Short mmCIF file of C-alpha atoms in Angstrom, two decimals:
data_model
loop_
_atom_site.label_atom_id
_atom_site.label_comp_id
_atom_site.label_asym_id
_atom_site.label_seq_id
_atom_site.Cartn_x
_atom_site.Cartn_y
_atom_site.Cartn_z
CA UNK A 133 -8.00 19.46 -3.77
CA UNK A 134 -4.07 20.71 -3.82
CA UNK A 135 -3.56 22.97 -6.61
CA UNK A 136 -0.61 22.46 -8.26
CA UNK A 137 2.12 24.73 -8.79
CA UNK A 138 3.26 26.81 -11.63
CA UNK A 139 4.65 24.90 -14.19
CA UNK A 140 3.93 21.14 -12.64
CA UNK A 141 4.12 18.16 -13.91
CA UNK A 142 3.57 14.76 -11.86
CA UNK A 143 5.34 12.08 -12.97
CA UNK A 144 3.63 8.76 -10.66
CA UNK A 145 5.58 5.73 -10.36
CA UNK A 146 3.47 2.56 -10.42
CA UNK A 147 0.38 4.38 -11.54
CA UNK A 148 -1.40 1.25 -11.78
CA UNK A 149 -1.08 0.45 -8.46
CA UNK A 150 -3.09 0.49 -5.45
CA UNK A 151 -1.45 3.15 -4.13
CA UNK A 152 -0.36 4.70 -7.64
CA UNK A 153 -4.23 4.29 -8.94
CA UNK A 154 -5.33 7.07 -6.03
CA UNK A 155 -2.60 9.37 -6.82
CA UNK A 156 -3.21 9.62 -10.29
CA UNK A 157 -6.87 9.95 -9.86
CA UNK A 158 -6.67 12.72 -7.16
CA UNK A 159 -4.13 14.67 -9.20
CA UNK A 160 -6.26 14.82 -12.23
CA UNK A 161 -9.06 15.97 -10.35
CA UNK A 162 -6.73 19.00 -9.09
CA UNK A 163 -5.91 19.96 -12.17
CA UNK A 164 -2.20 18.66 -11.78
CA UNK A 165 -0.49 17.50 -15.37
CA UNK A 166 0.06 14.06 -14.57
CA UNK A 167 2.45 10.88 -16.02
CA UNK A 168 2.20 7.22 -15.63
CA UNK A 169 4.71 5.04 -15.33
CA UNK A 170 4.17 1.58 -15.35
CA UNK A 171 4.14 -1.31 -17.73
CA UNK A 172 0.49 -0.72 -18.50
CA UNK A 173 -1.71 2.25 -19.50
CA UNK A 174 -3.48 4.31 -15.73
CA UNK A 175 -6.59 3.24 -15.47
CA UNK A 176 -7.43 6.84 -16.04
CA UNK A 177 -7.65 7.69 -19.59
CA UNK A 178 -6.88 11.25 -18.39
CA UNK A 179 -3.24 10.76 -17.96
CA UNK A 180 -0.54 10.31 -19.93
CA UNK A 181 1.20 7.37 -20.22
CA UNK A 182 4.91 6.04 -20.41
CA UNK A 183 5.65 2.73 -20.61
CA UNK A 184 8.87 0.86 -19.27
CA UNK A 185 10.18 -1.49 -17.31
CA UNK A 186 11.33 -0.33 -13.85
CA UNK A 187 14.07 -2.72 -13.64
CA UNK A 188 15.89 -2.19 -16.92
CA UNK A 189 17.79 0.98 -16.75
CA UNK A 190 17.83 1.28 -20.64
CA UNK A 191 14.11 0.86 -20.71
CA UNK A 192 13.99 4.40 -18.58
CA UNK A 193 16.10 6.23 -20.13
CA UNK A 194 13.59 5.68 -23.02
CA UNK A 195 10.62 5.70 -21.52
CA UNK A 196 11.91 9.15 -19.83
CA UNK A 197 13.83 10.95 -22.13
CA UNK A 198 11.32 13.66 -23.06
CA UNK A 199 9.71 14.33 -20.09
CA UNK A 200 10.38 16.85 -17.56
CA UNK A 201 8.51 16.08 -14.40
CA UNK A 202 8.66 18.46 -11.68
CA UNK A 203 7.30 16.24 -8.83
CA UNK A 204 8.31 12.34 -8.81
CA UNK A 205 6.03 9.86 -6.71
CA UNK A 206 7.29 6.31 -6.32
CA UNK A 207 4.90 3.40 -5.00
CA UNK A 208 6.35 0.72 -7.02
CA UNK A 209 8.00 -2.58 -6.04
CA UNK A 210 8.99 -6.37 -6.87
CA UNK A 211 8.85 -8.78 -4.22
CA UNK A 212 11.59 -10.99 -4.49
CA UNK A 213 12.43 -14.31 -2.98
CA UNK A 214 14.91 -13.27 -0.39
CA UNK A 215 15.69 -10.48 0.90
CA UNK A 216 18.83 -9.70 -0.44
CA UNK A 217 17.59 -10.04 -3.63
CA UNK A 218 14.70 -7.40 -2.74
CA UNK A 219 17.27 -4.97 -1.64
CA UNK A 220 18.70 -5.36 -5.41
CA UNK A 221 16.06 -5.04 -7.47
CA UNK A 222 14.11 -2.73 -5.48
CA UNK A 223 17.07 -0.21 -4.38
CA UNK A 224 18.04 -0.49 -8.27
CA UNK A 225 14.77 0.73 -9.24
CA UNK A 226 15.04 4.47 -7.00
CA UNK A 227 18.74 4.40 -8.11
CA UNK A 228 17.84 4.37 -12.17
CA UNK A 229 14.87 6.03 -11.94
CA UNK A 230 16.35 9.32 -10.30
CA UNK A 231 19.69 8.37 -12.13
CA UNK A 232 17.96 9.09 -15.36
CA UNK A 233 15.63 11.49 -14.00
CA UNK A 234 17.94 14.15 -11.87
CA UNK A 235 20.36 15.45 -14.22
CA UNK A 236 17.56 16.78 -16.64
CA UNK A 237 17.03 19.55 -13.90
CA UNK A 238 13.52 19.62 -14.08
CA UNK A 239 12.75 17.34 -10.68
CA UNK A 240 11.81 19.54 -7.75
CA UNK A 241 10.40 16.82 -4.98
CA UNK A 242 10.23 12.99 -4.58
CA UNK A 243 8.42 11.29 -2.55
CA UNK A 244 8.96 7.75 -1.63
CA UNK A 245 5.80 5.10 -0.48
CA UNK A 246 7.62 2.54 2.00
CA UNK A 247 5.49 1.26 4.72
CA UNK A 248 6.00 -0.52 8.77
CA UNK A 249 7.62 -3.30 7.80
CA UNK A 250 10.31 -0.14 8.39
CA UNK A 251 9.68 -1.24 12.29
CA UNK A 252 8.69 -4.42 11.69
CA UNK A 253 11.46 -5.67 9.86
CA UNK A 254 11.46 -7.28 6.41
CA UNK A 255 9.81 -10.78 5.56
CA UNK A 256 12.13 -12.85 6.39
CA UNK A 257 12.73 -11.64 10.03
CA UNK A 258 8.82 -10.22 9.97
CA UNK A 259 8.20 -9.05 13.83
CA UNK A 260 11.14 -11.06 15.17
CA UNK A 261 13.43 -9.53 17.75
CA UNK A 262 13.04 -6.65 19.70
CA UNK A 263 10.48 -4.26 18.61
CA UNK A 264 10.21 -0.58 18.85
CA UNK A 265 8.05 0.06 21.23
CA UNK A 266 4.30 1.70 19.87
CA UNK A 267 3.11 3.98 18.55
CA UNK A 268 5.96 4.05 15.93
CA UNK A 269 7.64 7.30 15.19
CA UNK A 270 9.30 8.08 12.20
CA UNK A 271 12.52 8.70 14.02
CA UNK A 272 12.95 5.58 15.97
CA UNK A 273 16.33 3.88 14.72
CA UNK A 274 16.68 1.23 12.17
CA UNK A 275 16.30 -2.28 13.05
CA UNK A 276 19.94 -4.17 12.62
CA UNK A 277 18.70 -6.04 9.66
CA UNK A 278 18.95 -5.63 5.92
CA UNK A 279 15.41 -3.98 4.87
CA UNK A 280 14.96 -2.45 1.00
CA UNK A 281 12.88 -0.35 2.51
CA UNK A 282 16.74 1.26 3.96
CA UNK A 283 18.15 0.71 0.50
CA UNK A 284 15.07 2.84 -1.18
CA UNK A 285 15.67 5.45 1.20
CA UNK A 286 19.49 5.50 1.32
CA UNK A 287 19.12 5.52 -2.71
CA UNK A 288 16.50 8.72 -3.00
CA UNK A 289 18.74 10.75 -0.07
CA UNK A 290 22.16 10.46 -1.99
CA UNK A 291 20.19 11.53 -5.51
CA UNK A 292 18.57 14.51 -3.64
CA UNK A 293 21.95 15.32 -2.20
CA UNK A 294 22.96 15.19 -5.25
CA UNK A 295 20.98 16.47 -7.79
CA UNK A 296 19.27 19.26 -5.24
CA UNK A 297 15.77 18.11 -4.82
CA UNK A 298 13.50 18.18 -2.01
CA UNK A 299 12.06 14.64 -0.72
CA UNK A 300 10.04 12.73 1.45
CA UNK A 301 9.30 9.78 2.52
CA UNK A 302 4.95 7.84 3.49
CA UNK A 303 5.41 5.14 5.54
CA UNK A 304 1.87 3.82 5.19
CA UNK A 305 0.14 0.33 7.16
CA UNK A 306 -1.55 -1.98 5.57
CA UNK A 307 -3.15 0.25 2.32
CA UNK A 308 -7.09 -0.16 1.58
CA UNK A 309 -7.77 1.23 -1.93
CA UNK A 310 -8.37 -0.39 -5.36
CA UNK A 311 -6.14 -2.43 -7.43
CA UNK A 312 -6.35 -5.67 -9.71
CA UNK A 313 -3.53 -7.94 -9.20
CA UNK A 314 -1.44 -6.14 -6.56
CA UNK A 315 0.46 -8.30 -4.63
CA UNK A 316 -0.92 -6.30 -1.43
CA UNK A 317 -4.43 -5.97 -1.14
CA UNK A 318 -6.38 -6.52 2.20
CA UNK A 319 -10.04 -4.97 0.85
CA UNK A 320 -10.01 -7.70 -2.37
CA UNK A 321 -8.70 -10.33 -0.15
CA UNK A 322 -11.20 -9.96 2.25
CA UNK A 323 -13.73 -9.96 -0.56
CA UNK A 324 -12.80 -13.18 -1.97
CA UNK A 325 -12.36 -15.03 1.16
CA UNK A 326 -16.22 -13.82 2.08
CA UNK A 327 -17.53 -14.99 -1.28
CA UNK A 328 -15.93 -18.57 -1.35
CA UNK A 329 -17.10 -19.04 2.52
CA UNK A 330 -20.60 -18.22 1.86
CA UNK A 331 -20.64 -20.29 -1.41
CA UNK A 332 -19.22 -23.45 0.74
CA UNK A 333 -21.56 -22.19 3.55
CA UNK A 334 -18.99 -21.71 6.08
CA UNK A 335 -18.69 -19.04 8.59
CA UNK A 336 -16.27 -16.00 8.22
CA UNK A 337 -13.81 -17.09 10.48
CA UNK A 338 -10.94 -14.47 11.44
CA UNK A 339 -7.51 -16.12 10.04
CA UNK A 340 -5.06 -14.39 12.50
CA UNK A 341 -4.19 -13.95 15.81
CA UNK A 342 -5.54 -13.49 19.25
CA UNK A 343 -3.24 -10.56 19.58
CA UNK A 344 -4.52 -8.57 16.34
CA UNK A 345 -8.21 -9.58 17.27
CA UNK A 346 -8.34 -8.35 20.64
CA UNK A 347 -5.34 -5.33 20.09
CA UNK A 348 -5.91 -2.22 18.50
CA UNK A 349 -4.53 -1.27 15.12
CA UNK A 350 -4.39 1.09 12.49
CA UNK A 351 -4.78 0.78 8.90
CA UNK A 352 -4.28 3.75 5.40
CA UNK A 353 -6.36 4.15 3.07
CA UNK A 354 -5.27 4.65 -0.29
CA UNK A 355 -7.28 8.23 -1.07
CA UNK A 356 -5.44 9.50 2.21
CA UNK A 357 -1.94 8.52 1.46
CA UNK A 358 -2.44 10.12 -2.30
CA UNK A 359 -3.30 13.26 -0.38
CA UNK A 360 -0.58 13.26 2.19
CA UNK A 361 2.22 12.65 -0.77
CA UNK A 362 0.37 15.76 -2.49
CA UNK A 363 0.30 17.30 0.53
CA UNK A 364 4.31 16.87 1.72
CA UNK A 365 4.82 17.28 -2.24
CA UNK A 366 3.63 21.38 -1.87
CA UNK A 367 4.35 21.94 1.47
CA UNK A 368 8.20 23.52 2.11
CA UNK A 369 8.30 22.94 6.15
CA UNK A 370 7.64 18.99 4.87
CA UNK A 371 10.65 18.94 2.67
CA UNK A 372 13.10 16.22 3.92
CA UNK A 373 10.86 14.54 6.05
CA UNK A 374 9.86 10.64 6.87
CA UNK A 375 6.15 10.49 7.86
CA UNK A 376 3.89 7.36 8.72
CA UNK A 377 0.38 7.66 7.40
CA UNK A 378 -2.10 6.04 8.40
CA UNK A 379 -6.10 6.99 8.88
CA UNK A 380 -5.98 8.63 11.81
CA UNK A 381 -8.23 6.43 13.88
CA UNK A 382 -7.82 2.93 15.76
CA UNK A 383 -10.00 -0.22 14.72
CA UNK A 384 -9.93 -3.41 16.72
CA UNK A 385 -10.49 -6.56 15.12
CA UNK A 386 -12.96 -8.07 17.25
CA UNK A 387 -15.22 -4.71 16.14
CA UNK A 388 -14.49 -4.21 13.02
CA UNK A 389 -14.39 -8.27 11.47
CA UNK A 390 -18.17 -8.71 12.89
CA UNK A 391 -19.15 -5.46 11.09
CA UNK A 392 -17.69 -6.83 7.64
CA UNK A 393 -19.38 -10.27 8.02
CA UNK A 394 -22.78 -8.34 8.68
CA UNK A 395 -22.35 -6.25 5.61
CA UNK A 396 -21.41 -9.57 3.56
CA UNK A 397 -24.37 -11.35 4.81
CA UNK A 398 -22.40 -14.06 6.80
CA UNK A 399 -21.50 -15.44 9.88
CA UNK A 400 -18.64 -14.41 11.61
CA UNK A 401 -16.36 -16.46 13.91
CA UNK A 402 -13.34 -14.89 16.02
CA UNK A 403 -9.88 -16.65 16.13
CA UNK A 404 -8.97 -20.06 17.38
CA UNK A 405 -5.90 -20.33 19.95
CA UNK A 406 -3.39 -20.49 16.78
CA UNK A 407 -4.23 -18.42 13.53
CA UNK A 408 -5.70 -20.26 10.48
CA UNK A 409 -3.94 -18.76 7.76
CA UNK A 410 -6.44 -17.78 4.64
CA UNK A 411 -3.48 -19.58 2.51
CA UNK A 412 -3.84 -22.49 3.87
CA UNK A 413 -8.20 -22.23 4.49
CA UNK A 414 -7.93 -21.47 0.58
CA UNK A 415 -5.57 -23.55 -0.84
CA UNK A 416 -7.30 -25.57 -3.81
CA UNK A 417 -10.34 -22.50 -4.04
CA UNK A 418 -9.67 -21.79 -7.83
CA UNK A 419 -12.30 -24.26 -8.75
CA UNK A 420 -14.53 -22.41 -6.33
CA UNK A 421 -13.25 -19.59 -7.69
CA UNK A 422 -13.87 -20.66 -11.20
CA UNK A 423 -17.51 -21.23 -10.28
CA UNK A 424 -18.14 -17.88 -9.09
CA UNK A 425 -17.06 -16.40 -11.70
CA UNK A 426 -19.82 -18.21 -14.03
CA UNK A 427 -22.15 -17.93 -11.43
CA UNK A 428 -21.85 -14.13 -10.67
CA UNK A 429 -20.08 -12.84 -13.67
CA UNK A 430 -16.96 -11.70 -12.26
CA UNK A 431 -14.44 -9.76 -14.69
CA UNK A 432 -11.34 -11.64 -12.93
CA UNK A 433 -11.42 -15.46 -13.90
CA UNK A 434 -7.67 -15.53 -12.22
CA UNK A 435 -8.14 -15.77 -8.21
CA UNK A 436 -4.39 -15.18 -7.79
CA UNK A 437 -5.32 -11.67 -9.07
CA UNK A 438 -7.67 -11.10 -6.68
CA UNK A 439 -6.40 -11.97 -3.58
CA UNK A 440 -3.18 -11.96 -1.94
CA UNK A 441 -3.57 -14.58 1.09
CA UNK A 442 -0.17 -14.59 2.11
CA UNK A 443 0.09 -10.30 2.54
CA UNK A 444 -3.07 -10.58 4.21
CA UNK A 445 -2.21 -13.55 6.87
CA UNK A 446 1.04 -11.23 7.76
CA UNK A 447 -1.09 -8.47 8.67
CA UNK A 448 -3.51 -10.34 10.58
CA UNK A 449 -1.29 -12.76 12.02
CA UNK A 450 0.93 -10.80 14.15
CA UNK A 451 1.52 -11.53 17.34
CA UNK A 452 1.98 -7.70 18.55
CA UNK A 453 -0.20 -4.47 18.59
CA UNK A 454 0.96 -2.57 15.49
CA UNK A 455 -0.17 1.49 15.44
CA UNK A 456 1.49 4.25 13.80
CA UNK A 457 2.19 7.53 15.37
CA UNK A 458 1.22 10.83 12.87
CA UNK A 459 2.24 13.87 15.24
CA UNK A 460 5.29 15.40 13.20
CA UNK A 461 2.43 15.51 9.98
CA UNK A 462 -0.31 17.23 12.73
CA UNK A 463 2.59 19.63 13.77
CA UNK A 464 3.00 20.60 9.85
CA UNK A 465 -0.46 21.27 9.61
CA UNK A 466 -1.77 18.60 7.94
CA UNK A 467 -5.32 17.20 9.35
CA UNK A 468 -6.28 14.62 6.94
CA UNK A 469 -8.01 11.28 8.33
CA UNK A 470 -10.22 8.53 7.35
CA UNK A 471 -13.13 6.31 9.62
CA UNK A 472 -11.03 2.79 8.62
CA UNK A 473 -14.14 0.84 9.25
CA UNK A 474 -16.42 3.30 6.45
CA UNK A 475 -12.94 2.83 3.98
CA UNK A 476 -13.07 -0.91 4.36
CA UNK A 477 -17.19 -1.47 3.33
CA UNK A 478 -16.64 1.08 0.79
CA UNK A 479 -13.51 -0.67 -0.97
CA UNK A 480 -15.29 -3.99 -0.62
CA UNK A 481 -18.67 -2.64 -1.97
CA UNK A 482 -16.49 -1.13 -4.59
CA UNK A 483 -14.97 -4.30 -5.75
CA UNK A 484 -18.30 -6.16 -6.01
CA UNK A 485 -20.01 -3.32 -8.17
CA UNK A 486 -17.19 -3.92 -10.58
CA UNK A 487 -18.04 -8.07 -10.11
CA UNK A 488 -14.25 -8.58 -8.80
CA UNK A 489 -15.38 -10.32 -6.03
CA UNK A 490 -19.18 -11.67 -5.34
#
């Protein structure tokens, strides 16, 4: 637990959210004050709640015009269809938000969820060109292309400047934790895909690449990047700092994808020579979906919800070994990790106690 200090007041953006969800639940628990802000209520009834729309400035000044947080968390986002168009909406969203937020006085830190596609580049030019080399580190130089992950940060360093607040930035892998309809969600994925194989009686093949399979990689789990933002939130020597965050530990593929299929009770199969994307092994599995659901009794009759094949073929799919460096947070003192392969049964097992996926 990280105590909060005097007078705090948490304010997290995209509290409904798999990484939002954690934070607010781990903040409670410490005793912090804590804000929602999202279009829907937290799933914890503990926090308070303010609704808007992230995009509409007018809808934030509302939303925000009484409250005085003290430390701002931002995991929010809306994927767009290009790029460009990402860099908008998503740059417009820090640029409101602290708009609004920093001349009321009250905002001591912010700290900003972004992620490797930093490295990687954005969708459209997803691990094309030259690569940094790996283990990342936080202070390798941008890639030459346009990335709203850039425009985020570019947006919450001139409002610090400018306003006088500390911040910091959690570049995070691919995030493990629990969320219904997030556009980024591995653990539900996963989940899905095992209960439509076993209910066509297929094996759990491995959709991605040989490269992913047989490389090592890293992954974060959603508890542990709630705790580093706390953590970089309360910590002065972490004040104006990027950080990747990420377990702490290396999984491969080949290890780790047999271990899931034994705990699901099916058969798993390694990669072919070319990756066999989930969105295209799964394309027309709503009606198998649908059949599930009255089968099992699962609370989400809209697949789409569940699973997000497309996120998940990117991560698996890559043609590269992807790990994260975490020395400059180990320097700082922090010493927070997480066994990925324990994370990934739990957040499954999770999911099918609350019948989201069989």
């Amino acid at each position: 637990m990280r105590t909060p200090p005097e007078g705090a007041h948490a304010l997290v953006v995209g509290a409904t959210g798999i990484t939002g969800s954690a934070l607010v639940r781990q903040l409670l628990d410490a005793g912090w004050r804590t804000t929602g802000l999202s279009r829907r209520p937290p799933a914890d009834e503990r926090a308070a709640h303010a609704a808007a729309d992230l995009t509409s400035r007018s809808s934030l000044e509302q939303a925000l015009a009484d409250l005085r947080p003290t430390h701002v968390f931002i995991g929010a986002w809306a994927r767009q269809d290009t790029e460009a168009e990402n860099i908008r909406v998503n740059g417009a969203m820090v640029r409101d938000l602290l708009a609004v937020l920093g001349p009321q006085g009250s905002v001591r830190h912010v700290a900003l969820v972004t992620g490797l596609k930093h490295y990687l580049g954005p969708f459209e030019a997803y691990g094309q060109g030259e690569m940094p080399d790996t283990p990342f580190l936080e202070d390798a130089a941008r890639l030459p292309v346009d990335n709203f992950y850039y425009a985020q940060e570019d947006e919450l360093f001139a409002a610090a400047a400018l306003h006088g607040f500390s911040w910091s930035v959690h570049r995070s892998h691919t995030v493990l934790g629990h969320a219904v309809g997030n556009a980024m969600n591995m653990a539900s994925t996963l989940g899905a895909y095992a209960g439509v194989q076993r209910h066509l009686g297929r094996p759990f093949v491995f959709p991605g690449s040989r490269e992913q399979w047989d490389g090592v990689v890293d992954i974060t789990d959603a508890d542990l990047l709630a705790d580093h933002q706390v953590w970089a939130a309360t910590t002065p020597a972490a004040a104006n700092t990027a950080f990747n965050v990420v377990d702490g530990d290396v999984v491969r593929w080949r290890r780790l994808w047999p271990a899931l299929a034994a705990h699901l009770g099916l058969e798993p199969q390694g990669p072919g020579e070319q990756p066999q994307p989930l969105e295209a092994q799964m394309a027309g599995a709503e009606d198998v979906w649908a059949d599930l659901v009255a089968e099992h009794g699962l609370t989400e009759p809209d697949l789409a919800r569940v699973a997000s094949w497309w996120h998940t073929d990117a991560d698996l799919g890559r043609p590269m070994e992807v790990i994260a460096d975490m020395t400059r947070s180990r320097l700082l003192g922090y010493t927070g990790w997480v066994s990925t392969e324990r994370a990934l049964l739990r957040r499954v097992d999770a999911y099918r106690a609350q019948r989201l996926v069989p």
